[in-house]
Amino acid sequence: MNWPQLLVTVLTLGSIFGVVTLSLNLQYARGGMINFGIVAYFAVGAYTYAIFTQPPPQGLDQYKFGFGWPWWTAVIVAGLAALVFAAVTGWPTLRLRGEYLALTTFAFAEVFHSLLLNERRIGNGTVGLARVERPFGDWGPIEEKYVFAGAAALLLVATLLVFRRLLVSPYGRALDAIRDDETAALAAGKPAQKMRRQVFLISAVPVGFAGAVYAMFTTLAQPSLFTAEVTFIVWIALVLGGERSVYGVVLGTAGLVFFEEIVRAWPFETVRSAQIAASVEHVVTGLVFIAVLRYQPFQAAATRLKVSK
């Protein structure tokens, strides 16, 4: 097993998905919003970056738009596209609460995934957009993979610092007050609905950036990369790391990514054994998710008891 390559991959993917988990943590642990469609905003960032950096269609290409922009402008547009998508989807969904919000956001994500699959003019349908621009080359003696891993880690650190600064500010304390007792917060003049909408929009931007970086890493924007499995993995990482803890969710994401990558990189002797290992990986991940769901009610009850005291 190539341990240096494995660790670089874990650092890169852990940083990318860590940004998504941090954003979900801001929505759920602070804003009280259960978003089961976080993968859609991730996909918006990836596809936006791919479309804006792709050359115009030629030959057998079926997509209609390829602008050939520089990578850094495409990254900015990816964040803005995720923000716009959050504004469009947040207007009807944020009127709902609890499981109704979860189901509605999940439905939005599935509709968007179906659109990517069937509308070839957006991104070539099931084939997707290949050869996505990867801007980071070798920096002298430093290989490209290390440069890219450093760039992904820099995005994670920047997101973590911005969110932490936000949460320790008076605005963050107001969010905590709304989460703990919305009635009391409303009585104190805190606009709960407006602040939730703001959190939803703010957290979508880093997810768009992460989607763009993910498209750079895979050099591919394809519907099969943005399924509901991504949402579930991020949720598992969030609860494993501990909600409300910005550092904990990063560690939870890194641990989960490490587990998945070590299973994929293990040198199995036959194709059959590799397929069995992949199935076991999904089974174990599913069991962890079930355990998380089982644990959640007790955690919520403990939180309410602590607040009441």
mmCIF file of C-alpha atoms in Angstrom:
data_model
loop_
_atom_site.group_PDB
_atom_site.id
_atom_site.type_symbol
_atom_site.label_atom_id
_atom_site.label_comp_id
_atom_site.label_asym_id
_atom_site.label_seq_id
_atom_site.Cartn_x
_atom_site.Cartn_y
_atom_site.Cartn_z
ATOM 1 C CA MET A 1 0.000 0.000 0.000
ATOM 2 C CA ASN A 2 1.297 3.440 -0.984
ATOM 3 C CA TRP A 3 0.941 5.269 2.324
ATOM 4 C CA PRO A 4 2.214 8.703 1.167
ATOM 5 C CA GLN A 5 -0.304 8.744 -1.699
ATOM 6 C CA LEU A 6 -3.063 7.541 0.642
ATOM 7 C CA LEU A 7 -2.366 10.290 3.174
ATOM 8 C CA VAL A 8 -2.292 12.962 0.458
ATOM 9 C CA THR A 9 -5.652 11.739 -0.836
ATOM 10 C CA VAL A 10 -7.123 11.723 2.663
ATOM 11 C CA LEU A 11 -5.846 15.248 3.272
ATOM 12 C CA THR A 12 -7.306 16.480 -0.017
ATOM 13 C CA LEU A 13 -10.708 14.788 0.196
ATOM 14 C CA GLY A 14 -10.909 15.319 3.963
ATOM 15 C CA SER A 15 -10.377 19.050 3.435
ATOM 16 C CA ILE A 16 -12.945 19.269 0.639
ATOM 17 C CA PHE A 17 -15.650 17.361 2.493
ATOM 18 C CA GLY A 18 -14.622 19.040 5.738
ATOM 19 C CA VAL A 19 -15.752 22.366 4.245
ATOM 20 C CA VAL A 20 -19.137 20.806 3.408
ATOM 21 C CA THR A 21 -19.441 19.366 6.926
ATOM 22 C CA LEU A 22 -18.580 22.730 8.502
ATOM 23 C CA SER A 23 -21.318 24.382 6.450
ATOM 24 C CA LEU A 24 -23.822 21.712 7.434
ATOM 25 C CA ASN A 25 -22.763 22.152 11.061
ATOM 26 C CA LEU A 26 -23.541 25.876 10.815
ATOM 27 C CA GLN A 27 -26.979 25.141 9.369
ATOM 28 C CA TYR A 28 -27.965 22.357 11.758
ATOM 29 C CA ALA A 29 -26.175 22.902 15.045
ATOM 30 C CA ARG A 30 -26.575 26.698 15.017
ATOM 31 C CA GLY A 31 -29.515 27.401 12.738
ATOM 32 C CA GLY A 32 -31.570 24.322 13.609
ATOM 33 C CA MET A 33 -32.048 23.436 9.910
ATOM 34 C CA ILE A 34 -32.000 19.791 8.828
ATOM 35 C CA ASN A 35 -30.636 19.914 5.280
ATOM 36 C CA PHE A 36 -30.716 16.512 3.559
ATOM 37 C CA GLY A 37 -29.922 18.084 0.194
ATOM 38 C CA ILE A 38 -26.461 19.521 0.883
ATOM 39 C CA VAL A 39 -25.050 17.500 -2.044
ATOM 40 C CA ALA A 40 -27.041 19.638 -4.502
ATOM 41 C CA TYR A 41 -25.151 22.810 -3.531
ATOM 42 C CA PHE A 42 -21.908 20.846 -3.756
ATOM 43 C CA ALA A 43 -22.858 19.716 -7.284
ATOM 44 C CA VAL A 44 -23.806 23.261 -8.305
ATOM 45 C CA GLY A 45 -20.297 24.450 -7.439
ATOM 46 C CA ALA A 46 -18.648 21.565 -9.301
ATOM 47 C CA TYR A 47 -20.736 21.890 -12.444
ATOM 48 C CA THR A 48 -20.457 25.678 -12.490
ATOM 49 C CA TYR A 49 -16.672 25.461 -12.321
ATOM 50 C CA ALA A 50 -16.596 22.798 -15.036
ATOM 51 C CA ILE A 51 -18.915 24.743 -17.370
ATOM 52 C CA PHE A 52 -17.061 28.030 -16.988
ATOM 53 C CA THR A 53 -13.624 26.480 -17.557
ATOM 54 C CA GLN A 54 -14.626 24.083 -20.356
ATOM 55 C CA PRO A 55 -13.907 25.041 -23.972
ATOM 56 C CA PRO A 56 -16.916 25.523 -26.291
ATOM 57 C CA PRO A 57 -18.590 22.239 -27.353
ATOM 58 C CA GLN A 58 -17.075 20.415 -30.297
ATOM 59 C CA GLY A 59 -17.376 17.034 -31.963
ATOM 60 C CA LEU A 60 -19.681 14.704 -30.047
ATOM 61 C CA ASP A 61 -20.099 17.075 -27.093
ATOM 62 C CA GLN A 62 -23.757 17.645 -26.255
ATOM 63 C CA TYR A 63 -23.401 20.405 -23.693
ATOM 64 C CA LYS A 64 -24.339 23.872 -24.922
ATOM 65 C CA PHE A 65 -22.152 26.142 -22.822
ATOM 66 C CA GLY A 66 -18.404 26.184 -22.377
ATOM 67 C CA PHE A 67 -16.874 29.571 -21.651
ATOM 68 C CA GLY A 68 -13.174 28.815 -21.235
ATOM 69 C CA TRP A 69 -12.728 31.262 -18.349
ATOM 70 C CA PRO A 70 -9.644 31.312 -16.082
ATOM 71 C CA TRP A 71 -9.884 28.936 -13.146
ATOM 72 C CA TRP A 72 -9.924 31.604 -10.435
ATOM 73 C CA THR A 73 -12.909 33.429 -11.943
ATOM 74 C CA ALA A 74 -14.737 30.118 -12.307
ATOM 75 C CA VAL A 75 -14.168 29.381 -8.599
ATOM 76 C CA ILE A 76 -15.724 32.734 -7.664
ATOM 77 C CA VAL A 77 -18.689 32.077 -9.960
ATOM 78 C CA ALA A 78 -19.094 28.611 -8.401
ATOM 79 C CA GLY A 79 -19.513 30.162 -4.949
ATOM 80 C CA LEU A 80 -21.977 32.723 -6.305
ATOM 81 C CA ALA A 81 -23.936 30.004 -8.143
ATOM 82 C CA ALA A 82 -24.291 28.026 -4.897
ATOM 83 C CA LEU A 83 -25.474 31.229 -3.192
ATOM 84 C CA VAL A 84 -28.116 31.828 -5.888
ATOM 85 C CA PHE A 85 -29.244 28.203 -5.748
ATOM 86 C CA ALA A 86 -29.563 28.470 -1.964
ATOM 87 C CA ALA A 87 -31.646 31.641 -2.341
ATOM 88 C CA VAL A 88 -33.966 29.962 -4.851
ATOM 89 C CA THR A 89 -34.401 26.730 -2.884
ATOM 90 C CA GLY A 90 -34.361 28.395 0.536
ATOM 91 C CA TRP A 91 -37.351 30.623 -0.157
ATOM 92 C CA PRO A 92 -39.907 27.753 -0.113
ATOM 93 C CA THR A 93 -38.032 25.255 2.083
ATOM 94 C CA LEU A 94 -37.105 27.451 5.045
ATOM 95 C CA ARG A 95 -40.784 28.015 5.774
ATOM 96 C CA LEU A 96 -40.775 24.413 6.997
ATOM 97 C CA ARG A 97 -39.179 22.920 10.101
ATOM 98 C CA GLY A 98 -37.907 19.569 11.310
ATOM 99 C CA GLU A 99 -38.524 16.488 9.205
ATOM 100 C CA TYR A 100 -40.574 18.481 6.688
ATOM 101 C CA LEU A 101 -37.551 20.633 5.928
ATOM 102 C CA ALA A 102 -35.355 17.526 5.681
ATOM 103 C CA LEU A 103 -37.679 15.838 3.185
ATOM 104 C CA THR A 104 -38.085 18.986 1.085
ATOM 105 C CA THR A 105 -34.342 19.643 0.807
ATOM 106 C CA PHE A 106 -33.803 15.968 -0.036
ATOM 107 C CA ALA A 107 -36.441 16.251 -2.771
ATOM 108 C CA PHE A 108 -34.755 19.352 -4.221
ATOM 109 C CA ALA A 109 -31.441 17.480 -4.359
ATOM 110 C CA GLU A 110 -33.013 14.482 -6.109
ATOM 111 C CA VAL A 111 -34.756 16.705 -8.657
ATOM 112 C CA PHE A 112 -31.484 18.483 -9.387
ATOM 113 C CA HIS A 113 -29.674 15.145 -9.732
ATOM 114 C CA SER A 114 -32.350 13.949 -12.166
ATOM 115 C CA LEU A 115 -31.924 17.174 -14.140
ATOM 116 C CA LEU A 116 -28.192 16.591 -14.459
ATOM 117 C CA LEU A 117 -28.811 13.017 -15.600
ATOM 118 C CA ASN A 118 -31.424 13.790 -18.240
ATOM 119 C CA GLU A 119 -30.606 17.284 -19.510
ATOM 120 C CA ARG A 120 -27.561 16.734 -21.703
ATOM 121 C CA ARG A 121 -27.345 20.391 -22.683
ATOM 122 C CA ILE A 122 -26.152 21.252 -19.155
ATOM 123 C CA GLY A 123 -23.347 18.774 -18.621
ATOM 124 C CA ASN A 124 -23.467 15.909 -21.151
ATOM 125 C CA GLY A 125 -25.964 13.893 -19.088
ATOM 126 C CA THR A 126 -24.629 10.665 -17.579
ATOM 127 C CA VAL A 127 -21.264 11.108 -19.333
ATOM 128 C CA GLY A 128 -20.570 14.373 -17.548
ATOM 129 C CA LEU A 129 -17.907 16.960 -18.244
ATOM 130 C CA ALA A 130 -14.419 15.464 -18.475
ATOM 131 C CA ARG A 131 -10.961 17.012 -18.546
ATOM 132 C CA VAL A 132 -11.946 19.734 -16.098
ATOM 133 C CA GLU A 133 -9.117 22.237 -15.671
ATOM 134 C CA ARG A 134 -6.775 21.542 -12.786
ATOM 135 C CA PRO A 135 -4.777 24.747 -12.350
ATOM 136 C CA PHE A 136 -2.061 23.689 -9.920
ATOM 137 C CA GLY A 137 1.076 22.245 -11.478
ATOM 138 C CA ASP A 138 4.391 21.330 -9.898
ATOM 139 C CA TRP A 139 5.947 24.117 -7.833
ATOM 140 C CA GLY A 140 9.618 23.481 -8.330
ATOM 141 C CA PRO A 141 10.493 20.307 -6.412
ATOM 142 C CA ILE A 142 6.966 20.085 -4.925
ATOM 143 C CA GLU A 143 4.722 17.735 -6.910
ATOM 144 C CA GLU A 144 1.280 18.822 -8.067
ATOM 145 C CA LYS A 145 -0.573 16.463 -5.723
ATOM 146 C CA TYR A 146 1.036 18.101 -2.693
ATOM 147 C CA VAL A 147 0.299 21.586 -4.005
ATOM 148 C CA PHE A 148 -3.328 20.641 -4.586
ATOM 149 C CA ALA A 149 -3.637 19.057 -1.131
ATOM 150 C CA GLY A 150 -2.252 22.267 0.369
ATOM 151 C CA ALA A 151 -4.770 24.372 -1.578
ATOM 152 C CA ALA A 152 -7.660 22.192 -0.368
ATOM 153 C CA ALA A 153 -6.392 22.393 3.223
ATOM 154 C CA LEU A 154 -6.111 26.191 2.887
ATOM 155 C CA LEU A 155 -9.783 26.382 1.858
ATOM 156 C CA LEU A 156 -10.708 24.283 4.894
ATOM 157 C CA VAL A 157 -8.691 26.442 7.296
ATOM 158 C CA ALA A 158 -10.138 29.656 5.838
ATOM 159 C CA THR A 159 -13.706 28.310 6.162
ATOM 160 C CA LEU A 160 -13.069 27.141 9.720
ATOM 161 C CA LEU A 161 -11.639 30.503 10.802
ATOM 162 C CA VAL A 162 -14.471 32.497 9.205
ATOM 163 C CA PHE A 163 -17.176 30.300 10.754
ATOM 164 C CA ARG A 164 -15.479 30.311 14.148
ATOM 165 C CA ARG A 165 -15.225 34.107 14.047
ATOM 166 C CA LEU A 166 -18.908 34.281 13.143
ATOM 167 C CA LEU A 167 -19.989 31.943 15.944
ATOM 168 C CA VAL A 168 -18.118 33.763 18.724
ATOM 169 C CA SER A 169 -19.526 37.119 17.620
ATOM 170 C CA PRO A 170 -22.787 38.637 18.932
ATOM 171 C CA TYR A 171 -24.429 37.304 15.768
ATOM 172 C CA GLY A 172 -23.402 33.762 16.698
ATOM 173 C CA ARG A 173 -24.693 34.176 20.232
ATOM 174 C CA ALA A 174 -28.012 35.355 18.803
ATOM 175 C CA LEU A 175 -28.134 32.174 16.707
ATOM 176 C CA ASP A 176 -27.540 30.107 19.836
ATOM 177 C CA ALA A 177 -30.349 31.930 21.610
ATOM 178 C CA ILE A 178 -32.741 31.227 18.731
ATOM 179 C CA ARG A 179 -31.715 27.570 18.676
ATOM 180 C CA ASP A 180 -32.119 27.091 22.431
ATOM 181 C CA ASP A 181 -35.388 29.001 22.904
ATOM 182 C CA GLU A 182 -36.902 30.620 19.833
ATOM 183 C CA THR A 183 -39.845 32.087 21.738
ATOM 184 C CA ALA A 184 -37.585 33.894 24.175
ATOM 185 C CA ALA A 185 -35.342 35.071 21.333
ATOM 186 C CA LEU A 186 -38.345 36.467 19.444
ATOM 187 C CA ALA A 187 -39.472 38.233 22.602
ATOM 188 C CA ALA A 188 -36.012 39.805 22.810
ATOM 189 C CA GLY A 189 -36.390 41.128 19.273
ATOM 190 C CA LYS A 190 -34.237 38.597 17.398
ATOM 191 C CA PRO A 191 -35.546 37.978 13.817
ATOM 192 C CA ALA A 192 -35.347 34.182 13.867
ATOM 193 C CA GLN A 193 -36.622 33.495 10.354
ATOM 194 C CA LYS A 194 -34.422 36.157 8.787
ATOM 195 C CA MET A 195 -31.305 34.920 10.590
ATOM 196 C CA ARG A 196 -31.951 31.332 9.548
ATOM 197 C CA ARG A 197 -32.205 32.453 5.951
ATOM 198 C CA GLN A 198 -28.934 34.358 6.295
ATOM 199 C CA VAL A 199 -27.173 31.304 7.735
ATOM 200 C CA PHE A 200 -28.522 29.166 4.908
ATOM 201 C CA LEU A 201 -27.135 31.579 2.317
ATOM 202 C CA ILE A 202 -23.787 32.173 4.049
ATOM 203 C CA SER A 203 -23.080 28.461 4.451
ATOM 204 C CA ALA A 204 -23.857 27.712 0.784
ATOM 205 C CA VAL A 205 -20.918 29.762 -0.536
ATOM 206 C CA PRO A 206 -18.091 27.587 0.916
ATOM 207 C CA VAL A 207 -19.944 24.481 -0.300
ATOM 208 C CA GLY A 208 -19.851 25.938 -3.820
ATOM 209 C CA PHE A 209 -16.110 26.577 -3.464
ATOM 210 C CA ALA A 210 -15.617 23.011 -2.217
ATOM 211 C CA GLY A 211 -17.544 21.690 -5.227
ATOM 212 C CA ALA A 212 -15.244 23.612 -7.547
ATOM 213 C CA VAL A 213 -12.141 22.200 -5.840
ATOM 214 C CA TYR A 214 -13.648 18.701 -6.011
ATOM 215 C CA ALA A 215 -14.161 19.103 -9.775
ATOM 216 C CA MET A 216 -10.504 20.151 -10.066
ATOM 217 C CA PHE A 217 -9.405 17.110 -8.061
ATOM 218 C CA THR A 218 -11.415 14.555 -10.027
ATOM 219 C CA THR A 219 -11.132 16.505 -13.341
ATOM 220 C CA LEU A 220 -14.719 15.349 -13.833
ATOM 221 C CA ALA A 221 -18.223 16.652 -13.158
ATOM 222 C CA GLN A 222 -20.570 13.692 -13.420
ATOM 223 C CA PRO A 223 -23.976 12.947 -11.805
ATOM 224 C CA SER A 224 -22.686 9.685 -10.293
ATOM 225 C CA LEU A 225 -20.319 11.709 -8.090
ATOM 226 C CA PHE A 226 -23.143 13.703 -6.520
ATOM 227 C CA THR A 227 -25.648 11.205 -5.149
ATOM 228 C CA ALA A 228 -27.499 11.113 -1.828
ATOM 229 C CA GLU A 229 -24.622 9.043 -0.445
ATOM 230 C CA VAL A 230 -22.549 12.232 -0.203
ATOM 231 C CA THR A 231 -25.224 13.822 1.997
ATOM 232 C CA PHE A 232 -25.360 10.818 4.314
ATOM 233 C CA ILE A 233 -21.571 10.639 4.647
ATOM 234 C CA VAL A 234 -21.414 14.312 5.569
ATOM 235 C CA TRP A 235 -24.161 13.851 8.158
ATOM 236 C CA ILE A 236 -22.350 10.876 9.691
ATOM 237 C CA ALA A 237 -19.125 12.879 9.832
ATOM 238 C CA LEU A 238 -20.969 15.764 11.480
ATOM 239 C CA VAL A 239 -22.372 13.683 14.322
ATOM 240 C CA LEU A 240 -19.219 11.589 14.725
ATOM 241 C CA GLY A 241 -17.195 14.754 15.208
ATOM 242 C CA GLY A 242 -19.761 16.337 17.495
ATOM 243 C CA GLU A 243 -22.239 18.989 16.495
ATOM 244 C CA ARG A 244 -21.467 22.586 17.527
ATOM 245 C CA SER A 245 -17.730 21.800 17.452
ATOM 246 C CA VAL A 246 -15.984 23.229 14.399
ATOM 247 C CA TYR A 247 -12.812 21.281 15.133
ATOM 248 C CA GLY A 248 -14.693 18.073 15.941
ATOM 249 C CA VAL A 249 -16.552 17.962 12.636
ATOM 250 C CA VAL A 250 -13.270 18.347 10.747
ATOM 251 C CA LEU A 251 -11.774 15.408 12.648
ATOM 252 C CA GLY A 252 -14.934 13.366 12.115
ATOM 253 C CA THR A 253 -14.778 13.992 8.372
ATOM 254 C CA ALA A 254 -11.079 13.135 8.202
ATOM 255 C CA GLY A 255 -11.654 9.876 10.100
ATOM 256 C CA LEU A 256 -14.505 8.813 7.839
ATOM 257 C CA VAL A 257 -12.584 9.677 4.665
ATOM 258 C CA PHE A 258 -9.541 7.781 5.989
ATOM 259 C CA PHE A 259 -11.667 4.681 6.593
ATOM 260 C CA GLU A 260 -13.138 4.781 3.079
ATOM 261 C CA GLU A 261 -9.819 5.442 1.354
ATOM 262 C CA ILE A 262 -7.928 2.712 3.196
ATOM 263 C CA VAL A 263 -10.564 0.176 2.113
ATOM 264 C CA ARG A 264 -10.276 1.346 -1.513
ATOM 265 C CA ALA A 265 -6.475 1.328 -1.449
ATOM 266 C CA TRP A 266 -6.076 -2.075 0.223
ATOM 267 C CA PRO A 267 -4.268 -4.504 -2.118
ATOM 268 C CA PHE A 268 -6.880 -7.236 -2.495
ATOM 269 C CA GLU A 269 -5.814 -10.371 -4.346
ATOM 270 C CA THR A 270 -8.913 -10.768 -6.512
ATOM 271 C CA VAL A 271 -11.580 -8.548 -8.022
ATOM 272 C CA ARG A 272 -14.192 -10.526 -6.096
ATOM 273 C CA SER A 273 -12.592 -9.740 -2.737
ATOM 274 C CA ALA A 274 -12.362 -6.041 -3.682
ATOM 275 C CA GLN A 275 -16.076 -6.025 -4.521
ATOM 276 C CA ILE A 276 -16.903 -7.675 -1.207
ATOM 277 C CA ALA A 277 -14.756 -5.108 0.624
ATOM 278 C CA ALA A 278 -16.573 -2.255 -1.146
ATOM 279 C CA SER A 279 -19.910 -3.741 -0.096
ATOM 280 C CA VAL A 280 -18.694 -4.148 3.478
ATOM 281 C CA GLU A 281 -17.598 -0.497 3.445
ATOM 282 C CA HIS A 282 -21.153 0.592 2.573
ATOM 283 C CA VAL A 283 -22.620 -1.761 5.175
ATOM 284 C CA VAL A 284 -20.352 -0.415 7.911
ATOM 285 C CA THR A 285 -21.093 3.175 6.906
ATOM 286 C CA GLY A 286 -24.809 2.381 6.969
ATOM 287 C CA LEU A 287 -24.547 0.809 10.416
ATOM 288 C CA VAL A 288 -22.730 3.875 11.699
ATOM 289 C CA PHE A 289 -25.505 6.047 10.271
ATOM 290 C CA ILE A 290 -28.181 3.915 11.970
ATOM 291 C CA ALA A 291 -26.278 4.145 15.249
ATOM 292 C CA VAL A 292 -26.075 7.914 14.838
ATOM 293 C CA LEU A 293 -29.824 8.168 14.242
ATOM 294 C CA ARG A 294 -30.414 5.949 17.254
ATOM 295 C CA TYR A 295 -28.230 8.131 19.437
ATOM 296 C CA GLN A 296 -29.652 11.461 18.290
ATOM 297 C CA PRO A 297 -32.932 11.426 20.292
ATOM 298 C CA PHE A 298 -31.042 10.917 23.549
ATOM 299 C CA GLN A 299 -28.622 13.691 22.702
ATOM 300 C CA ALA A 300 -31.455 16.072 21.868
ATOM 301 C CA ALA A 301 -33.250 15.196 25.091
ATOM 302 C CA ALA A 302 -30.076 15.768 27.081
ATOM 303 C CA THR A 303 -29.647 19.165 25.435
ATOM 304 C CA ARG A 304 -33.218 20.181 26.273
ATOM 305 C CA LEU A 305 -32.761 19.034 29.856
ATOM 306 C CA LYS A 306 -29.567 21.068 30.173
ATOM 307 C CA VAL A 307 -31.299 24.171 28.791
ATOM 308 C CA SER A 308 -34.262 23.759 31.140
ATOM 309 C CA LYS A 309 -31.949 23.576 34.135
#
